[in-house]
Short mmCIF file of C-alpha atoms in Angstrom, two decimals:
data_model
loop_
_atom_site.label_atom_id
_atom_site.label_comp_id
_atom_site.label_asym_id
_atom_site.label_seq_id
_atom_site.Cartn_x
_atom_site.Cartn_y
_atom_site.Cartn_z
CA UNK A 1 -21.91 -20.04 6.06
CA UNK A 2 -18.82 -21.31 7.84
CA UNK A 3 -18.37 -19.90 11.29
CA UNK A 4 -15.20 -17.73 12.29
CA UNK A 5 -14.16 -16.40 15.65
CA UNK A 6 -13.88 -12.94 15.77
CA UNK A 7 -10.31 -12.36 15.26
CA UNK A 8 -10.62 -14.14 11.72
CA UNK A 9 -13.67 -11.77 11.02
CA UNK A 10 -11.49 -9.04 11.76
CA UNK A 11 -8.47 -10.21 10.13
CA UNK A 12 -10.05 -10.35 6.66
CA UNK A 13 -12.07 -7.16 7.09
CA UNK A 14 -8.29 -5.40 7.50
CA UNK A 15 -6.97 -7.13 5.17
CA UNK A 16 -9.72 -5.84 2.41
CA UNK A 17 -9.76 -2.20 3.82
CA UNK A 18 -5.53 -2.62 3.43
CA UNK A 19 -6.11 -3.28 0.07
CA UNK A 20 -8.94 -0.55 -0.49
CA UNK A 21 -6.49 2.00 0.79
CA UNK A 22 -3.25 0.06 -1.15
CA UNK A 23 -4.96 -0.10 -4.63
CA UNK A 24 -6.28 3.83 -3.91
CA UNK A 25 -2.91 5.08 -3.05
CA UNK A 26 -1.09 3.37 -5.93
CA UNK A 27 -4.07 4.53 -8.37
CA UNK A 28 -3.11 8.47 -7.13
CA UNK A 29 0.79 7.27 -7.59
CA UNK A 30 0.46 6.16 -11.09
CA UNK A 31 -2.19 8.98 -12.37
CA UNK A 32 0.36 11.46 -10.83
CA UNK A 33 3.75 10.01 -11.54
CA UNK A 34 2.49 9.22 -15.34
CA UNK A 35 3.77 12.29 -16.58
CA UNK A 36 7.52 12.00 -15.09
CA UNK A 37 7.82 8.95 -18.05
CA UNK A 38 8.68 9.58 -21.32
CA UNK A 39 5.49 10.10 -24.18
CA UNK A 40 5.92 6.26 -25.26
CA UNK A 41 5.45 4.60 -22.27
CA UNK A 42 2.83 6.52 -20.86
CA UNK A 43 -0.21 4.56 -21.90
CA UNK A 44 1.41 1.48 -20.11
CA UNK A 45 1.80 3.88 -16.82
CA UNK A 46 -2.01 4.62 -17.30
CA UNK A 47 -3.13 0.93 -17.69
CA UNK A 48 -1.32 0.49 -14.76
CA UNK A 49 -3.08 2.97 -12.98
CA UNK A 50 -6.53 1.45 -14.41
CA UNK A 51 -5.73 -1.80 -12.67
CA UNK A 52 -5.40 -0.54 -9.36
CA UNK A 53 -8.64 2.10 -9.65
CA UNK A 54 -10.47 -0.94 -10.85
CA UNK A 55 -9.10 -3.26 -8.31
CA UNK A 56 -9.66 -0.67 -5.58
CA UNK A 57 -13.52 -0.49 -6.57
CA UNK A 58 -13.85 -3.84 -6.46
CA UNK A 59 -12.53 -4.23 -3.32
CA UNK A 60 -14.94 -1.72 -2.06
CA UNK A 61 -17.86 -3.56 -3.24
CA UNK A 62 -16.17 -7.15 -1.56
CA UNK A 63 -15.57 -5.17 1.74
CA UNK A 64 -19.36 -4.05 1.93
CA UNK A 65 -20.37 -7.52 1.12
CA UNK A 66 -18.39 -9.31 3.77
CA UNK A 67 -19.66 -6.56 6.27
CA UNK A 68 -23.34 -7.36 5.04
CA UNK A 69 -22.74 -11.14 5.46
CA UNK A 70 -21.92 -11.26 9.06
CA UNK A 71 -23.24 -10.03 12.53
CA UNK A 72 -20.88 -9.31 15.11
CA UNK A 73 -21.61 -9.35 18.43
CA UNK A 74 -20.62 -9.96 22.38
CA UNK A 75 -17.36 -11.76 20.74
CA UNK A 76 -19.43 -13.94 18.37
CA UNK A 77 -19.52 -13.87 14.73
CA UNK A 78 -23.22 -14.94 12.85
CA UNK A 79 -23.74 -15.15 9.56
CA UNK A 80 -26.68 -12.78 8.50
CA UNK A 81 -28.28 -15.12 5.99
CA UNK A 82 -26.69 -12.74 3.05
CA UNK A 83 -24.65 -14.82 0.96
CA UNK A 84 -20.71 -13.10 0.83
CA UNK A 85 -20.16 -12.55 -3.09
CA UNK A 86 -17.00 -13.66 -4.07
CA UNK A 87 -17.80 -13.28 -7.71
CA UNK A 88 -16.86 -9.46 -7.63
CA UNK A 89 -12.75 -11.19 -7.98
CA UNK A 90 -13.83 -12.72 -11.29
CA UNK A 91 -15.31 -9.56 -12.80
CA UNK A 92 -12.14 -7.67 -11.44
CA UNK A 93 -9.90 -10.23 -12.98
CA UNK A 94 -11.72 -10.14 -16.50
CA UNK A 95 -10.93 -6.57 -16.66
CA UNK A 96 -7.51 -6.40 -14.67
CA UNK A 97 -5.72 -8.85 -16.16
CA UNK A 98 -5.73 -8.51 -19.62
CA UNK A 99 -4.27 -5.24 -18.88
CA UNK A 100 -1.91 -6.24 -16.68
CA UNK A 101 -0.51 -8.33 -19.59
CA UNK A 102 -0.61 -5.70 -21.98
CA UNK A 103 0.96 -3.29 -19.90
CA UNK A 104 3.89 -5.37 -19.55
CA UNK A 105 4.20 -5.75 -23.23
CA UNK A 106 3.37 -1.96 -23.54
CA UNK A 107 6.68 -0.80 -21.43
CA UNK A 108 8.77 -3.55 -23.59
CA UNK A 109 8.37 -0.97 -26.58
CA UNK A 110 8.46 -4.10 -28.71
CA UNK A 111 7.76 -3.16 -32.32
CA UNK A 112 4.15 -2.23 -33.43
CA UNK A 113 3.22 -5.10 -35.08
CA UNK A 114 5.36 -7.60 -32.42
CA UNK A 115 2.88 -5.15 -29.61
CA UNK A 116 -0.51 -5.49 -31.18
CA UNK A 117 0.10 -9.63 -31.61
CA UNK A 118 1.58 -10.16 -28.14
CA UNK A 119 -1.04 -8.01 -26.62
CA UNK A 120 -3.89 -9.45 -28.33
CA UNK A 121 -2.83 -13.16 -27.99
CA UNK A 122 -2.53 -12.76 -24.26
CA UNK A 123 -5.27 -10.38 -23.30
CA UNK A 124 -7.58 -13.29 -25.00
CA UNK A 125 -5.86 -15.90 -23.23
CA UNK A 126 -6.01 -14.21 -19.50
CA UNK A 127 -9.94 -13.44 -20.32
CA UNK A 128 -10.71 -16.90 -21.25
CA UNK A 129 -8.55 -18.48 -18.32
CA UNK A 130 -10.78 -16.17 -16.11
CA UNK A 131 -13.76 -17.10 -17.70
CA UNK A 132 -13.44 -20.65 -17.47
CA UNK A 133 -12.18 -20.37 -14.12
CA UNK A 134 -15.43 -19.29 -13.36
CA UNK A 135 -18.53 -21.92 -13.47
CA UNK A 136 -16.05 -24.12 -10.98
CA UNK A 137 -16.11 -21.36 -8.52
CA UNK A 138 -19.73 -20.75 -8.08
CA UNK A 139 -20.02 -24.80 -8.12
CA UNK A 140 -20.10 -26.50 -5.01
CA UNK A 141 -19.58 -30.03 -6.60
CA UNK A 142 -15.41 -31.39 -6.45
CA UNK A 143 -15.59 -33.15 -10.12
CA UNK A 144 -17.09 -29.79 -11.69
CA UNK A 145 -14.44 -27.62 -10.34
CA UNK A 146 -11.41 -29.78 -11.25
CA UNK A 147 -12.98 -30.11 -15.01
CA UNK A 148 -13.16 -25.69 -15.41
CA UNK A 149 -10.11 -25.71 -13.30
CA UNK A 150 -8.03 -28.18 -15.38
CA UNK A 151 -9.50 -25.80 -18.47
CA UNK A 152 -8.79 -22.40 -17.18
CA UNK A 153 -5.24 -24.21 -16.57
CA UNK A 154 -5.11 -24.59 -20.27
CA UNK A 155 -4.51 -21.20 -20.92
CA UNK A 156 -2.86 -20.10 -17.97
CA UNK A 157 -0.07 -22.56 -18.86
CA UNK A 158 0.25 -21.40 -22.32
CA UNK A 159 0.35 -17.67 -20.73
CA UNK A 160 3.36 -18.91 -18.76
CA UNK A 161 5.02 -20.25 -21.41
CA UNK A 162 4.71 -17.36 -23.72
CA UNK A 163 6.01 -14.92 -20.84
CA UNK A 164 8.94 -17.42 -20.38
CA UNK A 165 10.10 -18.69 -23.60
CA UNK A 166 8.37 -16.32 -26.34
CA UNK A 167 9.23 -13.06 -24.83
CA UNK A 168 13.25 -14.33 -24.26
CA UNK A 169 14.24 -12.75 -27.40
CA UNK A 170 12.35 -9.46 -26.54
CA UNK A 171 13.85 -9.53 -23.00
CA UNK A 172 17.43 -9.86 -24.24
CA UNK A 173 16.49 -6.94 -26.47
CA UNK A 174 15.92 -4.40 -23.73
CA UNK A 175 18.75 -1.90 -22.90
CA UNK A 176 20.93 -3.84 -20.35
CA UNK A 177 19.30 -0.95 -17.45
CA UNK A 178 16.04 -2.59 -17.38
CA UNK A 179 17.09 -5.96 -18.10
CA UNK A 180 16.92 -7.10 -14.40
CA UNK A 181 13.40 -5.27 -13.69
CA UNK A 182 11.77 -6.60 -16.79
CA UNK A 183 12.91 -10.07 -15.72
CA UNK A 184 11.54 -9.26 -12.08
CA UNK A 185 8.19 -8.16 -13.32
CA UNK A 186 7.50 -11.79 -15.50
CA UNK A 187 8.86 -13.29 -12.52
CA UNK A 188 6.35 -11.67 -10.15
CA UNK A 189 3.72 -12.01 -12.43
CA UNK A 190 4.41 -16.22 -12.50
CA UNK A 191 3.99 -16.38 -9.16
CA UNK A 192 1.71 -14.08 -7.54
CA UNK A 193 -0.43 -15.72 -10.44
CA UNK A 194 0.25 -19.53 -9.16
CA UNK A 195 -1.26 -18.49 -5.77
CA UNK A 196 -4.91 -18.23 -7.50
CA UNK A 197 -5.18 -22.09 -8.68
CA UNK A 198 -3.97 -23.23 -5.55
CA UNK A 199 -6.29 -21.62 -3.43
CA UNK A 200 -8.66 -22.43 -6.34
CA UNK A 201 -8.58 -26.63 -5.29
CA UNK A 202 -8.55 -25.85 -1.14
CA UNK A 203 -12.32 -26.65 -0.90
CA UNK A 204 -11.73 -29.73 -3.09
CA UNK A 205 -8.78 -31.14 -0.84
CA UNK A 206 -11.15 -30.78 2.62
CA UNK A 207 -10.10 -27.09 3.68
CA UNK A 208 -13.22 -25.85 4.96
CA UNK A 209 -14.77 -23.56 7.83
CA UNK A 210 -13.23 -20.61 9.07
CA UNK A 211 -9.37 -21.25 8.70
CA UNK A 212 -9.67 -21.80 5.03
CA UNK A 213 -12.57 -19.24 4.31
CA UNK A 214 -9.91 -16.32 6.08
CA UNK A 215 -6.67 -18.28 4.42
CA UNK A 216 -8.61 -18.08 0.56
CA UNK A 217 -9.26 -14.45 1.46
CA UNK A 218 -6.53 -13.12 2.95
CA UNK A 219 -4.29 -14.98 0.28
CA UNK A 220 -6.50 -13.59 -2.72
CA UNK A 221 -6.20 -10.17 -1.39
CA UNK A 222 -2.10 -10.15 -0.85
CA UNK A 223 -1.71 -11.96 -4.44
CA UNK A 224 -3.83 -9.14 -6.19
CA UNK A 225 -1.66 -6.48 -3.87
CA UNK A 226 1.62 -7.95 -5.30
CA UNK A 227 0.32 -9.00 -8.90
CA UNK A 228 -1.38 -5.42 -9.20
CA UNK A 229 -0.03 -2.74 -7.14
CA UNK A 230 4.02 -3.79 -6.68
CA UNK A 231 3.78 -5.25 -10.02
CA UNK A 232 2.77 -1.74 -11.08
CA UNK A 233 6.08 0.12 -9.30
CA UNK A 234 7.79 -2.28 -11.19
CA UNK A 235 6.51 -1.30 -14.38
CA UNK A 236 6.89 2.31 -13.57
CA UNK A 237 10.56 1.83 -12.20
CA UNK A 238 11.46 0.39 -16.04
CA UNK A 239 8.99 3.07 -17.65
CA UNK A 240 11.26 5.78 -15.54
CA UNK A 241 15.01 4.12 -16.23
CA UNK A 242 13.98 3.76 -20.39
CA UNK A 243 12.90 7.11 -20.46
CA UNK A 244 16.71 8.20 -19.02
CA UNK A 245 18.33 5.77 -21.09
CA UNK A 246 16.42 6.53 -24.22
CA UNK A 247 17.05 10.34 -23.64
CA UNK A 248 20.23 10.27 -23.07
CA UNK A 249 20.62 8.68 -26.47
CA UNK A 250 18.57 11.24 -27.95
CA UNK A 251 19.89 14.11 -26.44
CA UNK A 252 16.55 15.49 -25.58
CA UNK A 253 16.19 16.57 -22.21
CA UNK A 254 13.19 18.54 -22.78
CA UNK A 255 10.45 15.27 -23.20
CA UNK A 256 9.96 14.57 -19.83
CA UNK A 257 9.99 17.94 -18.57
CA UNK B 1 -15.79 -0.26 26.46
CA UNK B 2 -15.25 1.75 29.33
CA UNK B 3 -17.28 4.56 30.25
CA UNK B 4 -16.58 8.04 28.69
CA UNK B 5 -17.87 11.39 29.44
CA UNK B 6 -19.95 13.13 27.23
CA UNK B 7 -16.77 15.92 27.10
CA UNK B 8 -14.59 13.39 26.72
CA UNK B 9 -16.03 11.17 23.77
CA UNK B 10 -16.56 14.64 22.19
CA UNK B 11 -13.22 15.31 22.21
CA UNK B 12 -11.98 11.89 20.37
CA UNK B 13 -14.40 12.27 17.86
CA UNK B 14 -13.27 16.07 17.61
CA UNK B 15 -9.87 15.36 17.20
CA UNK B 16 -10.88 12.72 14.64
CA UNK B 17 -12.84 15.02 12.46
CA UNK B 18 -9.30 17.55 12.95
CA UNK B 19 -7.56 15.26 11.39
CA UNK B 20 -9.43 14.30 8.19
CA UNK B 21 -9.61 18.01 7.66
CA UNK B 22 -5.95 18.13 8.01
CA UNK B 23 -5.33 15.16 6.33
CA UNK B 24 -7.33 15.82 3.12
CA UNK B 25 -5.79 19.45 3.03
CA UNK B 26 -2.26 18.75 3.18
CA UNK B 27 -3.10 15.80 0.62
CA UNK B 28 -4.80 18.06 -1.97
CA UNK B 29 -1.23 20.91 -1.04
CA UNK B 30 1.15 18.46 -1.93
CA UNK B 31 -0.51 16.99 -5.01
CA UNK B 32 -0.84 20.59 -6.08
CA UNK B 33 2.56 21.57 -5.41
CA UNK B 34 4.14 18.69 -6.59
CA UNK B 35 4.95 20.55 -10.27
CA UNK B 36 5.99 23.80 -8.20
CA UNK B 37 9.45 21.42 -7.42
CA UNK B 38 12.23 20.05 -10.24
CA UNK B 39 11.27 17.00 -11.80
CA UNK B 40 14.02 15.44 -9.13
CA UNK B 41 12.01 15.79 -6.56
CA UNK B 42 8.42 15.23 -7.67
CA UNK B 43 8.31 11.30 -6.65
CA UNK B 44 9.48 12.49 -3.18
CA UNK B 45 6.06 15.13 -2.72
CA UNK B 46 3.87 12.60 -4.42
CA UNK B 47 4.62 9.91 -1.61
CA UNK B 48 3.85 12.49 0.70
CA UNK B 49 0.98 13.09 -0.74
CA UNK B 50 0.11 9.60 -0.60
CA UNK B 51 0.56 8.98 3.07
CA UNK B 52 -1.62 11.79 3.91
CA UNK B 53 -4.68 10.62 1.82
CA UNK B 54 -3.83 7.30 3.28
CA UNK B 55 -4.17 8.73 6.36
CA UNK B 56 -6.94 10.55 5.33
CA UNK B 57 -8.72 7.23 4.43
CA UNK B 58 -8.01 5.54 7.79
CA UNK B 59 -9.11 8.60 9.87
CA UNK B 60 -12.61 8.32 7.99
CA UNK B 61 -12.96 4.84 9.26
CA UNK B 62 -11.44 5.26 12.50
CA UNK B 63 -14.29 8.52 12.90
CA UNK B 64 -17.06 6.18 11.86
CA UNK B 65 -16.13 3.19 14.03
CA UNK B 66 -16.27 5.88 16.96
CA UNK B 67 -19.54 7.26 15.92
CA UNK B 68 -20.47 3.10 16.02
CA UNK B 69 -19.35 2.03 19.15
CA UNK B 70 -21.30 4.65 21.38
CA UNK B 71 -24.91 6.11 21.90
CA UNK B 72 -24.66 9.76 23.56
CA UNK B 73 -28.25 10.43 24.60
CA UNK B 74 -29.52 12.89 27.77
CA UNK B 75 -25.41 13.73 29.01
CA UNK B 76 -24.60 10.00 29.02
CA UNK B 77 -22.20 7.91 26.78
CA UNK B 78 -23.23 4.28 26.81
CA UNK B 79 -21.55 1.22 24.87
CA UNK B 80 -22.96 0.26 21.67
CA UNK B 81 -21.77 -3.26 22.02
CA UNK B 82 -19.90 -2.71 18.41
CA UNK B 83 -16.23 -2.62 18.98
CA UNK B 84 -14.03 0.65 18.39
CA UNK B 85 -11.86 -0.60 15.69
CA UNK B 86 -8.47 0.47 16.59
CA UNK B 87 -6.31 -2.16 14.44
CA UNK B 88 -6.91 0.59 10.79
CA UNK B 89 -3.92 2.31 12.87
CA UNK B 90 -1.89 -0.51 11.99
CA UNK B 91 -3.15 -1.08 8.63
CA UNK B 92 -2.84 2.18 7.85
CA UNK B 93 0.79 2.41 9.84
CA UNK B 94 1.65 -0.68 7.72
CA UNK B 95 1.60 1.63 4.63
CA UNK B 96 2.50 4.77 5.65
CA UNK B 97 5.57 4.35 7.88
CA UNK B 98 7.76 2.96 5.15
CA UNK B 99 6.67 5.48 2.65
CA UNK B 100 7.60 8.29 5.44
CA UNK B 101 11.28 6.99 5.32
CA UNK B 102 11.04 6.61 1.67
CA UNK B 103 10.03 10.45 1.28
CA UNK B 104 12.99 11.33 3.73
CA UNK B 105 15.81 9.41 1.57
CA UNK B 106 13.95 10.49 -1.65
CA UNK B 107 14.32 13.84 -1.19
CA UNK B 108 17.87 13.70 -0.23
CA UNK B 109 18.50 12.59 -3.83
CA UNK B 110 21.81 10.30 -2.93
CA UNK B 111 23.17 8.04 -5.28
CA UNK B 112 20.73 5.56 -7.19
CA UNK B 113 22.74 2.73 -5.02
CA UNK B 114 22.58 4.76 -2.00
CA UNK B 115 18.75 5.29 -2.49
CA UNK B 116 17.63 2.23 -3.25
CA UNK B 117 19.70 0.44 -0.46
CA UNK B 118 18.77 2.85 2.35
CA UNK B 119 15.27 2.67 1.35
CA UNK B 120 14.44 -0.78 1.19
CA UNK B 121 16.25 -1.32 4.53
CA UNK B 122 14.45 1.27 6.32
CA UNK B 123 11.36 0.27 4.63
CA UNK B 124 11.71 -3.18 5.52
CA UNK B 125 12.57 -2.49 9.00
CA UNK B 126 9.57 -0.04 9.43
CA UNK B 127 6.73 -2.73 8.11
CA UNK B 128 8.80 -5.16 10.62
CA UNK B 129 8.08 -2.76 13.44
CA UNK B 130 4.08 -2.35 12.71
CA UNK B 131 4.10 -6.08 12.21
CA UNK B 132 5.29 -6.92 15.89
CA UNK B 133 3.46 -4.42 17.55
CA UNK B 134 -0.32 -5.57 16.39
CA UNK B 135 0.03 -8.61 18.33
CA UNK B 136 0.47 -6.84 21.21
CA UNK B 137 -1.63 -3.94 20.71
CA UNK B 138 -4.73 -6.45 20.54
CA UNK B 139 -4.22 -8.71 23.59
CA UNK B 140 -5.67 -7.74 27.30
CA UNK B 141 -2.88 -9.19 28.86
CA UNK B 142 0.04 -7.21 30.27
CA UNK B 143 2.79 -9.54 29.77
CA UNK B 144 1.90 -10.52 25.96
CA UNK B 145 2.28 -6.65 25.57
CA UNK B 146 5.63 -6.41 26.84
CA UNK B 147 6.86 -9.21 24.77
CA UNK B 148 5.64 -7.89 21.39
CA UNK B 149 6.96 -4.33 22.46
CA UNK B 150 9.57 -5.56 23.15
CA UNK B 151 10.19 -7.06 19.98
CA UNK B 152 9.03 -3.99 18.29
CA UNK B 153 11.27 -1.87 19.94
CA UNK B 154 14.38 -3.48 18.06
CA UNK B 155 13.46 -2.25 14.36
CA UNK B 156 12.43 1.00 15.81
CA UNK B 157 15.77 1.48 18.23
CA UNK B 158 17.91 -0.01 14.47
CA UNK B 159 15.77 3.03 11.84
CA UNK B 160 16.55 5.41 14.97
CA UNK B 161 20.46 4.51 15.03
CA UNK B 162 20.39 4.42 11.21
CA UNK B 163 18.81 8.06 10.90
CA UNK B 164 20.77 9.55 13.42
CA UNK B 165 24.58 7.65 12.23
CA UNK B 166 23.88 5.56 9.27
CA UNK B 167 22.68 9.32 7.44
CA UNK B 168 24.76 11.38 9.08
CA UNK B 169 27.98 11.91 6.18
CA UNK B 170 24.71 12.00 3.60
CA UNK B 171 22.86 14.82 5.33
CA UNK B 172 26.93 16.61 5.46
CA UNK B 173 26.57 16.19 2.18
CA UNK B 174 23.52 18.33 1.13
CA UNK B 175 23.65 21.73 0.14
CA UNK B 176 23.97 24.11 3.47
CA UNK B 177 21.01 26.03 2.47
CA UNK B 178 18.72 22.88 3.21
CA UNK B 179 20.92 20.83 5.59
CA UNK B 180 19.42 22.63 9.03
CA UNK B 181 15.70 21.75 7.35
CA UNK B 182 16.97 17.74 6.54
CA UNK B 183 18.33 18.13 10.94
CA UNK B 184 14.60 18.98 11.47
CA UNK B 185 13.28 16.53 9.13
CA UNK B 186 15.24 13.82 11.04
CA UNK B 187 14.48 14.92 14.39
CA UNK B 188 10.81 15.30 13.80
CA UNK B 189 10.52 11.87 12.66
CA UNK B 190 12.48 10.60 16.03
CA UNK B 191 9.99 12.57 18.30
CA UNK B 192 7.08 12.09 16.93
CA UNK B 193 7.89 8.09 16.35
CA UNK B 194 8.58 8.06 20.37
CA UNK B 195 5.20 9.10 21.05
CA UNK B 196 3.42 5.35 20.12
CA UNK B 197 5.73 3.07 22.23
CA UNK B 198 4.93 5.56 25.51
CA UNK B 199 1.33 5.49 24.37
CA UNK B 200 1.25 1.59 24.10
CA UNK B 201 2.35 1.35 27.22
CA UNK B 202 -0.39 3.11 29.00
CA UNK B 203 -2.76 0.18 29.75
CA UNK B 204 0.56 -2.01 30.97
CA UNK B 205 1.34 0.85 33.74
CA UNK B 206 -2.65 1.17 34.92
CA UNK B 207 -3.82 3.63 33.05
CA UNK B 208 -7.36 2.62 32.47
CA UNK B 209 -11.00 4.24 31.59
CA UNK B 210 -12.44 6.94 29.75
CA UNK B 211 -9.18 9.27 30.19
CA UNK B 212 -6.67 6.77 29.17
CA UNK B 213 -8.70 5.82 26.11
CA UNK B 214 -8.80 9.70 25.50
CA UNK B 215 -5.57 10.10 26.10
CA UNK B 216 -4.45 7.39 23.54
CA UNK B 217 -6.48 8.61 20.58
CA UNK B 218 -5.81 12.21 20.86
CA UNK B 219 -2.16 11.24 21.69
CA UNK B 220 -1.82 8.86 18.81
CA UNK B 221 -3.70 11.46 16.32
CA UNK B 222 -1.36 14.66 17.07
CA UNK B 223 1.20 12.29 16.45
CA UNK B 224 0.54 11.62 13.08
CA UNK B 225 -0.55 14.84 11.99
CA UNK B 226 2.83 15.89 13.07
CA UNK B 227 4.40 12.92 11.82
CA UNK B 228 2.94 13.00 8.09
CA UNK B 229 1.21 16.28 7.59
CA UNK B 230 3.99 18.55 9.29
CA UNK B 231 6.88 16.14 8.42
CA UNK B 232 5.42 15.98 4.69
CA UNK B 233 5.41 20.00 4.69
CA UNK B 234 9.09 19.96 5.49
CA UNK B 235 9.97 17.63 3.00
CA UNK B 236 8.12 19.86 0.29
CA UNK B 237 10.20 22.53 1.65
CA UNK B 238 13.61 20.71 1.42
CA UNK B 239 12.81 19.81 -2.65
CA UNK B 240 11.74 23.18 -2.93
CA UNK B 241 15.01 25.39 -1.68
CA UNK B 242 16.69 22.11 -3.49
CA UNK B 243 15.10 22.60 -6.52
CA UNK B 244 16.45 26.15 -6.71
CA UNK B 245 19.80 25.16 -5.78
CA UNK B 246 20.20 22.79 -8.60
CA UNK B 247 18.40 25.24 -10.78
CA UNK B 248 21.21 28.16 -9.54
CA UNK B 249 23.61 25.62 -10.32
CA UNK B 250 22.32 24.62 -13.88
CA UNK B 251 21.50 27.87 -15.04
CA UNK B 252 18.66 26.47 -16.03
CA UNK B 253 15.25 27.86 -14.97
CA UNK B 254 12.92 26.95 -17.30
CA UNK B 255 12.91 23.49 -15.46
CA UNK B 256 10.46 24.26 -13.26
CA UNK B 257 8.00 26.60 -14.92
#
C-alpha cells in the first residue's frame, strides 16, 4: 500500500464521512419531501431517494474499510496489511446508476411507451459500462485496463449521445418552466460522469503513491456527491415546478395537498 | 493532548452525549411536525430537520473520537496517542451552515427570484466561510491562524451585513404577527455565529491545557444547539403562526389538516 502523511489520511477519511452524512441527509430530504410532488412524479422522487440511501451505505462500508486498512500513529500513517476495497464503488454504481438514468427519464413524463424504451435502453447501457469498467480496475496491468476501459467507453459514449441528441425532442417538449433545469440536470450528469474515466487512466499515466491514492478518492467521492445527491435537488426542483405548472392547468389544487 | 482532569474530560464527553440527545430529539420534532405547517412551509422544517440529524451524526463521531483519544483509569486522564478528531466540526459545518440560511429565507416565503437569489448567495458565502477557516483551525502556528481568520472573517462580516440590511425591507414585509419572531430568528443566528471566531481564537491569545480544550468543546457545542436546535424551533414557529395567517387569509382550513 502506498504511503500517505497524515493529513492525506485524514483528508479522505472526511471526505467519506462528508459524504456518509451528505447521501443520509439527502436520503431523509427526498423520503420526506416526496409527497410535496404531484402523484406522477413521485416514483422518480423515490428512485432518487434510493440512490442516495444506497450510496450512503456504501459509503459506510468504504469508510470502515479505509479505517481497517491503515494504522495511525505518533504522526505516521502504516498500512495494516488489510487490503482497502475499492470495489464497494462498482457495486454502488451497478445499482445507482441505472436509476439515476431512469429517474431522469421518469420526471420527463415522456409517454409510456417513449418511458419504458428510454429507460430500459439506458439502464442496460449504464450496467454494462459499469460492468466492463470493472475487470480493469481490479487489474494492476496498463494494457488490461485501457482494453475494459476503451469498452466500458463504448457505452458510456453512446449514453452521452442519447442524453444529448435523442432526448432533444423530449427536452423541447417540456413546459418552458423546467426547460432550463432539465437541461441543467443532463448537463450535470455529462460531467460529473466524465470525472470517473479520467481518474479511471491516473495509475496508467504514472500517478501513484499518496497524492494520487487521496486525489482518486477524494475526486470519486465529490463526483458521486454532485452526480447523486445535487443531481437529485435537481430532479426534485423540476418534479416540484411540473407539479405547479401541471395543476394550474388542471385546476386541481387538492393533489398535492 | 494536553492533560485533562478527570472532572473536566467528564464534562466534554457530557456535553457531547447532551447534544446527541438534543440533536436526535429536535430531529425526530421537526420531521414530525413538518405536516402540522401549510404545504408552503414544509421544505423550510424539513431542512431543519436535516441539519439537526446532521448534527446529530457528527456529534456521534465527535463522542466516539473523545471516548478514543483518552484512558481514564484510578482519577487520572492519560493520552491515548489517537488524535481527538476535531475537523467533523467542519465537515459537518460545511453542510449545515448553508442549510441554516436556507431555512431562514425559506420560511420567509419571498418571491421565487428573491429566494433563490438570496439563498444561493448566502449559501455560497457560508460554505466560503467553513472553507477558510479549516486551514487555520488545523495548524499549531499562531500566525497561519490569524491569516485564515482573517480571511474567514470577510464572508462571515458580508452574511452578517446582508441579514441585518440586505433583509431588512423583506422581514418589513412579513405579516406583524411573525415579524418580532423573524427579529429573533435573525439575531439568534448573529449571536450564536459570533461565538466560533472568539472560540478560535483562544489558542492565538494563550489559552492552553485541559481548560481551554474544555472550554472550546463545551463552548462550540452550546453554540450549535442554540444555533440549529433552538434556531430550528423558531423557524417551526414562524411557518406555523404563518401558516395560519395565510390560512385566515384564504379561508381555507382544510389545508393543513
Amino acid at each position: 500500500m502506498d504511503p500517505l502523511t497524515v493529513g492525506q489520511y485524514d483528508l479522505v477519511h472526511n471526505a467519506f464521512s462528508f459524504a456518509i452524512a451528505g447521501m443520509g441527509a439527502a436520503t431523509a430530504f427526498f423520503f420526506l419531501s416526496r409527497s410535496q410532488v404531484a402523484p406522477a412524479y413521485r416514483t422518480a422522487i423515490t428512485l432518487t431517494g434510493l440512490v442516495t440511501l444506497i450510496a450512503m451505505y456504501h459509503y459506510l462500508l468504504i469508510f470502515g474499510s479505509w479505517e481497517a486498512s491503515f494504522l495511525v500513529s505518533g504522526g505516521v500513517v502504516k498500512a495494516s496489511g488489510v487490503a482497502f476495497n475499492d470495489a464497494y464503488r462498482y457495486v454502488d454504481w451497478l445499482l445507482t446508476v441505472p436509476l439515476l438514468l431512469v429517474e431522469l427519464i421518469l420526471v420527463m413524463r415522456l409517454s409510456r411507451a417513449e418511458t419504458a424504451a428510454r429507460a430500459t435502453k439506458l439502464g442496460v447501457l449504464a450496467a454494462l459500462m459499469v460492468l466492463l469498467g470493472y475487470p480493469g480496475e481490479i487489474s494492476a496491468d496498463a494494457s488490461t485496463r485501457w482494453l475494459w476501459w476503451s469498452l466500458a467507453m463504448i457505452p458510456f459514449l453512446i449514453i452521452v449521445y442519447d442524453l444529448f441528441i435523442g432526448l432533444k425532442a423530449s427536452i423541447d417538449s417540456q413546459p418552458p418552466q423546467v426547460r432550463g433545469l432539465v437541461n441543467s440536470a443532463r448537463w450535470m450528469t455529462v460531467i460529473s460522469w466524465c470525472f470517473y474515466p479520467v481518474v479511471f487512466i491516473f495509475p496508467m499515466i504514472g500517478l501513484t503513491g499518496g497524492t494520487a491514492l487521496t486525489a482518486v478518492q477524494v475526486g470519486y467521492t465529490v463526483s458521486d456527491i454532485v452526480a447523486k445527491a445535487m443531481f437529485g435537488v435537481l430532479i426534485y426542483m423540476i418534479a416540484s415546478r411540473k407539479s405547479e405548472t401541471d395543476l394550474l392547468s388542471a385546476g386541481d389544487l387538492a393533489a398535492v395537498r
